[in-house]
CSV table of C-alpha atoms and ligand atoms in Angstrom, one decimal:
chain,number,residue,atom,x,y,z
A,12,MET,CA,0.2,0.1,-0.2
A,13,TYR,CA,0.6,3.5,-0.7
A,14,GLU,CA,0.6,6.0,2.2
A,15,PHE,CA,1.3,9.3,1.3
A,16,GLU,CA,-0.2,12.7,1.0
A,17,TYR,CA,0.3,14.5,-2.8
A,18,SER,CA,0.6,18.3,-1.9
A,19,ARG,CA,0.9,21.2,-5.0
A,20,ALA,CA,3.7,23.4,-3.6
A,21,ALA,CA,1.3,26.8,-4.8
A,22,SER,CA,5.4,28.5,-4.6
A,23,LEU,CA,8.8,28.3,-3.4
A,24,GLU,CA,8.4,29.3,0.5
A,25,ASP,CA,5.4,26.9,0.8
A,26,ALA,CA,7.4,23.8,-0.5
A,27,ALA,CA,10.7,24.9,1.6
A,28,SER,CA,8.6,25.1,4.6
A,29,LYS,CA,7.3,22.0,3.5
A,30,ILE,CA,10.0,19.5,3.1
A,31,GLY,CA,11.7,21.5,6.0
A,32,ALA,CA,8.8,20.5,8.3
A,33,ASP,CA,9.1,16.9,7.4
A,34,GLU,CA,12.0,15.2,7.1
A,35,GLU,CA,9.8,11.7,5.5
A,36,ALA,CA,8.4,13.9,3.2
A,37,LYS,CA,10.2,14.4,-0.7
A,38,LEU,CA,9.6,16.9,-3.8
A,39,VAL,CA,8.7,15.3,-7.1
A,40,ALA,CA,10.0,16.8,-9.5
A,41,GLY,CA,8.8,15.2,-13.4
A,42,GLY,CA,9.1,12.1,-11.8
A,43,MET,CA,10.7,10.4,-13.0
A,44,THR,CA,13.6,8.2,-10.8
A,45,LEU,CA,10.9,9.1,-7.5
A,46,LEU,CA,7.7,7.4,-8.8
A,47,PRO,CA,9.7,3.7,-9.6
A,48,THR,CA,11.8,4.2,-6.8
A,49,LEU,CA,7.9,3.9,-5.3
A,50,LYS,CA,7.0,1.5,-7.1
A,51,LEU,CA,9.6,-0.8,-6.2
A,52,ARG,CA,9.1,0.1,-2.3
A,53,LEU,CA,12.4,1.3,-2.0
A,54,ALA,CA,11.5,4.8,-0.9
A,55,LYS,CA,8.0,5.3,1.6
A,56,PRO,CA,7.7,8.6,1.9
A,57,SER,CA,5.1,10.1,4.6
A,58,GLN,CA,4.5,13.1,1.6
A,59,LEU,CA,5.1,14.1,-1.9
A,60,ILE,CA,5.6,17.5,-2.4
A,61,ASP,CA,4.9,18.7,-6.2
A,62,LEU,CA,7.3,21.1,-7.4
A,63,SER,CA,5.0,21.5,-11.0
A,64,ALA,CA,2.9,24.3,-9.8
A,65,ILE,CA,6.5,26.9,-9.5
A,66,PRO,CA,6.7,28.8,-12.1
A,67,SER,CA,9.3,30.7,-10.8
A,68,LEU,CA,11.5,27.1,-11.0
A,69,LYS,CA,10.9,26.7,-14.8
A,70,GLY,CA,12.4,28.3,-17.9
A,71,ILE,CA,16.1,29.4,-19.3
A,72,SER,CA,17.3,32.8,-19.5
A,73,GLU,CA,20.6,34.7,-19.9
A,74,GLU,CA,22.6,36.1,-17.7
A,75,GLY,CA,25.5,38.1,-19.4
A,76,ASP,CA,27.6,35.5,-20.2
A,77,ALA,CA,26.0,32.7,-18.4
A,78,ILE,CA,22.6,30.4,-19.0
A,79,VAL,CA,20.8,30.1,-16.1
A,80,ILE,CA,18.5,26.9,-15.9
A,81,GLY,CA,15.5,26.8,-14.0
A,82,ALA,CA,14.7,23.4,-11.7
A,83,MET,CA,12.2,22.6,-12.7
A,84,THR,CA,13.2,22.7,-16.9
A,85,ARG,CA,12.5,19.8,-18.7
A,86,HIS,CA,15.6,18.0,-21.0
A,87,ALA,CA,13.3,18.7,-24.0
A,88,ASP,CA,13.7,21.9,-23.1
A,89,VAL,CA,16.9,22.9,-23.0
A,90,ASN,CA,18.2,20.4,-25.7
A,91,ARG,CA,15.5,22.5,-27.4
A,92,SER,CA,16.3,25.9,-26.1
A,93,ASP,CA,18.0,28.5,-28.9
A,94,VAL,CA,19.6,30.3,-26.2
A,95,VAL,CA,20.8,26.9,-24.7
A,96,ARG,CA,22.1,25.8,-28.3
A,97,ARG,CA,23.5,29.3,-28.8
A,98,GLY,CA,25.7,29.8,-25.7
A,99,ILE,CA,26.4,26.1,-25.0
A,100,PRO,CA,25.9,23.8,-28.0
A,101,ALA,CA,27.3,20.7,-26.1
A,102,LEU,CA,24.8,21.2,-23.2
A,103,ALA,CA,21.6,21.3,-25.2
A,104,ALA,CA,23.0,17.9,-27.3
A,105,MET,CA,23.8,15.7,-24.0
A,106,ALA,CA,20.0,17.2,-22.8
A,107,GLY,CA,19.0,15.5,-25.8
A,108,LEU,CA,21.2,12.0,-25.2
A,109,ILE,CA,19.3,11.7,-22.1
A,110,GLY,CA,16.4,8.3,-21.9
A,111,ASP,CA,14.3,8.3,-24.5
A,112,PRO,CA,11.3,11.1,-25.9
A,113,ALA,CA,8.9,10.4,-22.7
A,114,VAL,CA,12.0,10.5,-20.1
A,115,ARG,CA,12.7,13.9,-21.7
A,116,ASN,CA,9.5,15.0,-21.6
A,117,ARG,CA,8.8,14.3,-18.0
A,118,GLY,CA,12.6,14.6,-16.0
A,119,THR,CA,14.2,18.2,-14.7
A,120,ILE,CA,17.1,19.2,-14.6
A,121,GLY,CA,16.6,19.4,-10.8
A,122,GLY,CA,15.6,16.5,-10.2
A,123,SER,CA,19.0,14.8,-12.4
A,124,ILE,CA,21.4,16.6,-10.5
A,125,ALA,CA,19.7,16.1,-6.1
A,126,ASN,CA,19.2,12.6,-7.3
A,127,ASN,CA,22.6,12.3,-8.4
A,128,ASP,CA,22.3,8.9,-9.9
A,129,PRO,CA,25.9,7.7,-10.8
A,130,ALA,CA,25.2,6.9,-14.8
A,131,ALA,CA,23.2,10.1,-14.8
A,132,ASP,CA,25.0,12.7,-17.7
A,133,TYR,CA,24.1,16.0,-16.5
A,134,PRO,CA,25.8,15.8,-13.4
A,135,GLY,CA,29.3,15.7,-15.8
A,136,ALA,CA,28.2,18.2,-17.4
A,137,VAL,CA,27.7,20.5,-14.7
A,138,VAL,CA,31.2,19.7,-13.5
A,139,ALA,CA,32.9,20.0,-16.7
A,140,LEU,CA,31.1,23.6,-17.2
A,141,ASN,CA,32.0,24.5,-13.7
A,142,ALA,CA,28.4,25.5,-13.0
A,143,THR,CA,26.9,26.6,-9.8
A,144,VAL,CA,24.1,24.7,-8.5
A,145,ARG,CA,21.0,27.6,-6.7
A,146,THR,CA,18.9,26.0,-3.5
A,147,ASN,CA,16.4,28.1,-1.7
A,148,LYS,CA,19.4,28.8,0.5
A,149,ARG,CA,23.2,29.6,-1.1
A,150,GLU,CA,24.9,29.2,-4.4
A,151,ILE,CA,27.2,25.5,-4.1
A,152,ALA,CA,30.4,25.4,-6.5
A,153,ALA,CA,29.5,22.2,-8.9
A,154,ASP,CA,33.0,20.8,-7.3
A,155,GLN,CA,31.3,21.0,-4.2
A,156,PHE,CA,27.9,19.9,-4.9
A,157,PHE,CA,28.2,15.9,-6.0
A,158,THR,CA,29.8,14.3,-2.9
A,159,GLY,CA,29.0,10.6,-3.9
A,160,LEU,CA,26.9,8.1,-4.8
A,161,PHE,CA,23.6,8.8,-4.6
A,162,GLU,CA,24.5,11.8,-2.7
A,163,THR,CA,25.2,15.8,-3.1
A,164,ALA,CA,26.1,18.6,-0.4
A,165,LEU,CA,22.4,19.6,-0.5
A,166,GLU,CA,21.2,19.9,3.6
A,167,PRO,CA,17.5,18.3,5.0
A,168,GLY,CA,15.0,21.0,3.3
A,169,GLU,CA,17.5,22.6,0.5
A,170,LEU,CA,16.1,22.3,-2.9
A,171,VAL,CA,17.8,23.1,-6.0
A,172,THR,CA,16.6,26.6,-7.4
A,173,ALA,CA,18.2,27.0,-10.7
A,174,VAL,CA,21.5,26.0,-12.7
A,175,ARG,CA,23.9,28.9,-13.5
A,176,PHE,CA,26.1,27.7,-16.5
A,177,SER,CA,28.6,30.4,-18.6
A,178,LYS,CA,28.6,29.9,-21.5
A,179,VAL,CA,31.0,28.3,-23.3
A,180,ALA,CA,31.6,27.3,-27.5
A,181,GLN,CA,34.5,24.4,-27.6
A,182,ALA,CA,32.3,21.8,-25.7
A,183,ASN,CA,31.6,18.3,-25.8
A,184,TYR,CA,29.5,15.2,-24.7
A,185,GLN,CA,30.9,11.5,-25.3
A,186,LYS,CA,28.4,9.5,-23.9
A,187,PHE,CA,28.8,5.1,-24.7
A,188,ARG,CA,25.4,4.5,-23.6
A,189,ASN,CA,23.8,1.3,-22.1
A,190,PRO,CA,21.2,0.5,-25.4
A,191,ALA,CA,18.5,-0.9,-22.9
A,192,SER,CA,18.3,1.4,-20.5
A,193,ARG,CA,20.4,4.6,-22.2
A,194,TYR,CA,22.1,5.5,-19.4
A,195,ALA,CA,25.8,6.3,-19.5
A,196,ILE,CA,28.2,3.1,-19.1
A,197,VAL,CA,30.5,5.8,-19.7
A,198,GLY,CA,30.3,9.3,-20.4
A,199,VAL,CA,32.7,12.0,-20.3
A,200,PHE,CA,32.7,16.0,-20.9
A,201,VAL,CA,35.0,17.8,-21.9
A,202,ALA,CA,34.9,21.9,-22.2
A,203,LYS,CA,37.7,24.6,-23.3
A,204,THR,CA,37.1,27.8,-21.6
A,205,ALA,CA,39.6,30.9,-20.7
A,206,SER,CA,41.0,29.4,-17.5
A,207,GLY,CA,41.7,26.2,-18.2
A,208,VAL,CA,40.1,22.6,-19.6
A,209,ARG,CA,38.0,20.5,-17.5
A,210,VAL,CA,37.1,16.8,-18.5
A,211,ALA,CA,34.7,15.9,-16.2
A,212,VAL,CA,33.5,11.6,-16.1
A,213,THR,CA,30.0,10.4,-15.2
A,214,GLY,CA,29.0,5.8,-15.3
A,215,ALA,CA,32.3,5.2,-15.0
A,216,GLY,CA,32.6,5.5,-10.6
A,217,ALA,CA,30.1,6.0,-7.7
A,218,CYS,CA,29.9,9.8,-8.3
A,219,VAL,CA,31.2,11.8,-10.9
A,220,PHE,CA,35.1,13.1,-11.0
A,221,ARG,CA,37.7,14.5,-12.9
A,222,VAL,CA,40.8,13.3,-14.5
A,223,ALA,CA,43.5,16.0,-13.6
A,224,ALA,CA,46.0,14.2,-15.5
A,225,MET,CA,43.5,15.0,-19.3
A,226,GLU,CA,43.3,18.4,-17.6
A,227,THR,CA,46.9,19.8,-17.7
A,228,ALA,CA,47.7,17.7,-20.7
A,229,LEU,CA,45.6,19.3,-22.7
A,230,ALA,CA,45.5,22.7,-21.4
A,231,GLY,CA,48.8,22.3,-23.1
A,232,ASN,CA,48.0,20.2,-26.4
A,233,PHE,CA,44.7,20.4,-27.3
A,234,SER,CA,44.3,17.3,-29.3
A,235,PRO,CA,43.0,13.6,-29.1
A,236,ASP,CA,46.9,12.9,-29.1
A,237,ALA,CA,47.9,14.7,-25.9
A,238,ILE,CA,45.7,11.7,-23.9
A,239,LYS,CA,46.3,9.1,-25.4
A,240,ASP,CA,48.8,7.3,-23.2
A,241,ILE,CA,46.6,9.1,-20.8
A,242,GLN,CA,44.9,5.8,-18.2
A,243,ILE,CA,42.4,6.2,-15.5
A,244,PRO,CA,43.0,3.9,-12.8
A,245,GLN,CA,40.8,0.7,-12.2
A,246,ASP,CA,40.2,1.0,-9.0
A,247,GLY,CA,36.9,2.3,-7.5
A,248,LEU,CA,35.6,2.1,-10.7
A,249,ASN,CA,32.1,0.3,-11.4
A,250,SER,CA,32.4,-3.0,-12.6
A,251,ASP,CA,29.1,-5.1,-13.2
A,252,ILE,CA,27.0,-6.7,-16.0
A,253,HIS,CA,27.1,-4.2,-19.1
A,254,ALA,CA,30.9,-3.3,-17.8
A,255,SER,CA,34.0,-4.2,-15.8
A,256,ALA,CA,36.4,-2.0,-14.8
A,257,GLU,CA,38.9,-2.1,-17.2
A,258,TYR,CA,36.7,-1.9,-19.7
A,259,ARG,CA,35.0,1.4,-18.0
A,260,ALA,CA,38.7,2.2,-17.4
A,261,HIS,CA,39.8,1.5,-20.7
A,262,LEU,CA,36.1,4.2,-22.5
A,263,VAL,CA,36.9,6.4,-20.9
A,264,ASN,CA,40.5,6.9,-22.2
A,265,VAL,CA,38.0,6.6,-26.1
A,266,MET,CA,35.5,9.0,-25.0
A,267,ALA,CA,37.8,11.7,-23.9
A,268,ARG,CA,39.6,11.8,-27.1
A,269,ARG,CA,36.5,11.8,-28.9
A,270,ALA,CA,34.8,14.7,-27.2
A,271,VAL,CA,38.9,16.3,-28.0
A,272,GLN,CA,38.1,15.7,-31.6
A,273,ALA,CA,34.6,16.8,-31.6
A,274,CYS,CA,35.5,20.1,-30.0
A,275,ALA,CA,38.3,20.6,-32.4
B,5,FAD,C1,13.8,5.0,-19.0
B,5,FAD,C2,14.7,5.8,-18.1
B,5,FAD,C3,15.6,6.1,-18.6
B,5,FAD,C4,16.8,7.0,-18.1
B,5,FAD,N1,17.9,7.3,-19.1
B,5,FAD,C5,18.7,8.2,-18.2
B,5,FAD,C6,19.6,8.9,-19.0
B,5,FAD,O1,20.1,8.3,-20.3
B,5,FAD,N2,20.3,9.8,-18.5
B,5,FAD,C7,20.0,10.1,-17.7
B,5,FAD,O2,20.8,11.4,-17.1
B,5,FAD,N3,18.9,10.2,-16.8
B,5,FAD,C8,18.4,9.1,-17.3
B,5,FAD,N4,16.7,8.9,-16.5
B,5,FAD,C9,16.9,9.6,-15.4
B,5,FAD,C10,16.0,11.2,-15.6
B,5,FAD,O3,16.6,12.1,-16.9
B,5,FAD,C11,15.5,12.1,-14.8
B,5,FAD,O4,16.1,13.0,-15.1
B,5,FAD,C12,15.6,11.8,-13.6
B,5,FAD,O5,15.1,10.2,-13.3
B,5,FAD,C13,15.7,11.9,-12.2
B,5,FAD,O6,14.7,13.4,-12.8
B,5,FAD,P1,13.5,13.8,-12.4
B,5,FAD,O7,12.4,15.3,-13.4
B,5,FAD,O8,12.0,13.2,-13.0
B,5,FAD,O9,13.1,13.9,-10.7
B,5,FAD,P2,12.2,13.3,-10.0
B,5,FAD,O10,12.2,11.3,-10.2
B,5,FAD,O11,10.7,13.3,-9.8
B,5,FAD,O12,13.0,13.4,-8.7
B,5,FAD,C14,14.3,12.5,-8.6
B,5,FAD,C15,14.7,12.8,-6.8
B,5,FAD,O13,15.1,14.6,-6.7
B,5,FAD,C16,14.7,15.0,-5.9
B,5,FAD,N5,13.9,16.7,-6.4
B,5,FAD,C17,13.2,16.4,-7.4
B,5,FAD,N6,13.7,17.5,-7.7
B,5,FAD,C18,14.8,18.6,-6.7
B,5,FAD,C19,15.0,19.9,-6.1
B,5,FAD,N7,14.6,20.8,-7.4
B,5,FAD,N8,15.8,20.0,-5.3
B,5,FAD,C20,16.1,19.1,-4.5
B,5,FAD,N9,16.0,17.8,-4.7
B,5,FAD,C21,14.4,17.7,-5.8
B,5,FAD,C22,13.6,14.1,-5.9
B,5,FAD,O14,12.9,14.3,-4.4
B,5,FAD,C23,13.7,12.7,-6.1
B,5,FAD,O15,14.3,12.5,-4.5
B,5,FAD,C24,16.6,8.0,-16.9
B,5,FAD,C25,14.8,7.7,-16.3
B,5,FAD,C26,14.1,6.7,-17.0
B,5,FAD,C27,12.9,6.2,-15.6
């Protein structure tokens, strides 16, 4: 039996006060992860607080050299946005690789990063693009936001309101996807900016991570050849029926080189 109360928050303040008052409550965004979790009885929330009727959480806007994407903006909207396609083409393309059309038309950026699935695509983009996560309480740098397997820096009662990305022309995401779920077995997002190169890997480990050796090599010589001999250690990588740790380590190098090639 499901036993929870459902309510649609009328405002950000309403959602924050409801989630802050009940530690068994759960926010629901697109429901693409939360609803299967409930069906499998892996979560038993006391309340579901629906964020879908809060207009301030939706939409994409430009703030000078940055693009701000509201937490409730769906993957399909990011993929189709002219603002994102012009300002960060790699981000728009990445959103178009998530799941299938049904998932992209329900799933949201806020739900994806708050959930921090190890095989999700957005964590790679958020870290490689050095984005800032905005919450109802503060701003959190990408490098501090994703803290472990399904873990983030969000505190109880804290919710994602938007993500701010600086515009970057030279960036690319390469994903080796699971053909059934379409999640990343390994995904590598490379971004070259005035302040340096960032290489973020998703799918390979418990949580998104950067590859410092590749970033340094690419800062000196931004070409696939510069990283061809850089292998990441297999220790701590995911190993499952889809791919061994050894195979994932190999894929990180292959996907990184493809991403650099595509940037060039
Ligand atoms: C078949 C299938 C295939 C998929 N394939 C991919 C894929 O290829 N790549 C990929 O990246 N993802 C994939 N996904 C995941 C999907 O893209 C969603 O992004 C993800 O499920 C979470 O987003 P949501 O909006 O549905 O969040 P929900 O399921 O509603 O919520 C997820 C979690 O985040 C919390 N939450 C939601 N919004 C907020 C907020 N604003 N602040 C704080 N906490 C919040 C909820 O309480 C819940 O714990 C797939 C999902 C399915 C079902």
